[in-house]
């Protein structure tokens, strides 16, 4: 089952992510899904198990509090 998720990201991150997705024939949704699967506790036992796309995208996004711009 898929559920819609709305994210607020820096515009440069979005532009770069869209370009990466286009160049690699993958949707942004799938990129985010793979990233979250890759960092979940249940799917990682060591750093060697990190999927390549997760390694490549590490550092592109910064998680902040929803109230950070207030």
Rosetta silent file (secondary structure, phi, psi, omega in degrees, C-alpha in Angstrom):
SEQUENCE: XXXXXXXXXXXXXXXXXXXXXXXXXXXXXXXXXXXXXXXXXXXXXXXXXXXXXXXXXXXXXXXXXXXXXX
SCORE:     score description
SCORE:     0.000 S_00000001
   1 L     0.000  133.214  177.693    0.000    0.000    0.000 S_00000001
   2 L  -102.220  144.010  178.368    1.315    3.430   -0.903 S_00000001
   3 L  -128.848  138.049 -179.887    0.644    6.542    1.140 S_00000001
   4 L   -72.390  140.725  178.810    1.209   10.118    0.016 S_00000001
   5 L  -134.259  131.551  177.081    3.919   12.086    1.853 S_00000001
   6 L  -105.327  128.208  179.672    4.615   15.799    1.525 S_00000001
   7 L  -118.198  146.311  173.287    8.185   16.971    2.135 S_00000001
   8 L  -112.702  117.175 -175.932    9.581   20.482    2.412 S_00000001
   9 L  -130.946  159.593  173.449   13.148   20.673    1.090 S_00000001
  10 L   -59.385  139.152 -176.701   15.644   23.293    0.016 S_00000001
  11 H   -57.298  -40.377  179.233   15.059   24.202   -3.636 S_00000001
  12 H   -61.764  -36.977  177.935   18.629   23.270   -4.634 S_00000001
  13 H   -63.517  -43.552 -179.827   18.127   19.800   -3.145 S_00000001
  14 H   -63.068  -46.916 -179.765   14.949   19.362   -5.176 S_00000001
  15 H   -59.339  -47.518  179.975   16.605   20.496   -8.415 S_00000001
  16 H   -64.519  -40.633 -179.881   19.557   18.155   -7.883 S_00000001
  17 H   -65.482  -41.821  178.110   17.323   15.243   -6.897 S_00000001
  18 H   -62.689  -41.929  178.925   15.114   15.703   -9.968 S_00000001
  19 H   -63.703  -45.212  178.604   18.175   15.794  -12.214 S_00000001
  20 H   -59.883  -45.580 -179.099   19.599   12.672  -10.559 S_00000001
  21 H   -60.846  -45.366 -179.819   16.254   10.874  -10.909 S_00000001
  22 H   -61.678  -45.975 -178.671   15.965   11.785  -14.586 S_00000001
  23 H   -64.916  -26.486 -175.973   19.529   10.680  -15.338 S_00000001
  24 H  -108.514    5.721  175.833   18.983    7.362  -13.558 S_00000001
  25 L    61.358   41.382 -179.682   15.447    6.597  -14.732 S_00000001
  26 L  -134.259  147.383  178.613   13.928    6.521  -11.249 S_00000001
  27 L   -79.730  156.534  175.359   11.128    8.538   -9.692 S_00000001
  28 H   -60.192  -38.427  179.041   11.720   10.845   -6.741 S_00000001
  29 H   -59.819  -44.679  179.125    9.234    8.766   -4.772 S_00000001
  30 H   -66.969  -36.750  177.290   11.252    5.595   -5.367 S_00000001
  31 H   -60.973  -46.461 -179.991   14.474    7.403   -4.458 S_00000001
  32 H   -65.534  -41.958  178.666   13.002    8.529   -1.136 S_00000001
  33 H   -60.003  -46.648  178.832   11.526    5.082   -0.511 S_00000001
  34 H   -62.252  -39.880  179.098   14.901    3.407   -1.151 S_00000001
  35 H   -61.998  -49.897 -179.100   16.617    5.932    1.099 S_00000001
  36 H   -63.783  -38.830  176.098   14.218    5.349    3.989 S_00000001
  37 H   -63.055  -38.407 -177.759   14.441    1.579    3.558 S_00000001
  38 H   -68.819  -27.565 -178.198   18.205    1.869    3.548 S_00000001
  39 H  -100.241   -4.462 -179.401   18.378    3.768    6.821 S_00000001
  40 L   -68.239  144.406 -178.352   15.743    1.831    8.722 S_00000001
  41 L   -58.000  -36.761 -175.461   17.055   -0.139   11.692 S_00000001
  42 L   -71.343  -22.910 -175.501   15.468   -3.349   10.450 S_00000001
  43 L  -100.762   -7.892 -178.534   17.223   -3.326    7.085 S_00000001
  44 L  -120.598  126.907  173.087   20.753   -2.415    8.189 S_00000001
  45 L  -111.622  -27.285  176.481   23.059   -4.493   10.291 S_00000001
  46 L  -144.197  165.726  178.798   26.328   -2.962    9.057 S_00000001
  47 H   -63.673  -24.610 -179.402   27.422   -0.038    6.921 S_00000001
  48 H   -66.745  -20.249 -178.479   28.262   -2.467    4.105 S_00000001
  49 H   -85.607    1.109 -178.960   24.528   -3.142    3.627 S_00000001
  50 L   -70.382  124.818  179.373   23.760    0.468    2.684 S_00000001
  51 L   -60.952  149.822 -178.638   22.331    0.526   -0.856 S_00000001
  52 H   -54.867  -40.442 -178.580   24.414    2.497   -3.402 S_00000001
  53 H   -65.450  -34.221  178.209   21.688    5.107   -3.912 S_00000001
  54 H   -66.762  -43.148  177.440   21.570    5.722   -0.151 S_00000001
  55 H   -60.141  -42.771 -176.573   25.329    6.216   -0.049 S_00000001
  56 H   -68.762  -35.494 -177.017   25.126    8.608   -2.984 S_00000001
  57 H   -87.301  -10.869  179.776   22.268   10.648   -1.528 S_00000001
  58 L   -55.459  129.661  179.266   23.685   10.879    1.988 S_00000001
  59 L    93.970  -11.804  178.762   24.139   14.516    2.874 S_00000001
  60 L   -73.565  -33.675 -176.190   21.727   15.885    0.248 S_00000001
  61 L  -116.696  148.083  177.796   18.876   16.344    2.700 S_00000001
  62 L  -121.992  126.174  179.208   18.827   17.765    6.187 S_00000001
  63 L   -86.396  126.691  179.314   16.097   16.739    8.627 S_00000001
  64 L  -129.911  166.248  176.922   14.829   19.652   10.686 S_00000001
  65 L   -67.745  146.230  178.214   12.030   20.298   13.120 S_00000001
  66 L   -62.058  -22.887 -178.379    8.693   21.274   11.575 S_00000001
  67 L   -97.416   10.711 -172.607    8.836   24.431   13.701 S_00000001
  68 L   -66.645  -26.271 -179.125   12.366   25.410   12.665 S_00000001
  69 L   -97.202   16.569  178.804   11.300   28.313   10.449 S_00000001
  70 L  -104.011    0.000    0.000    9.058   29.921   13.022 S_00000001
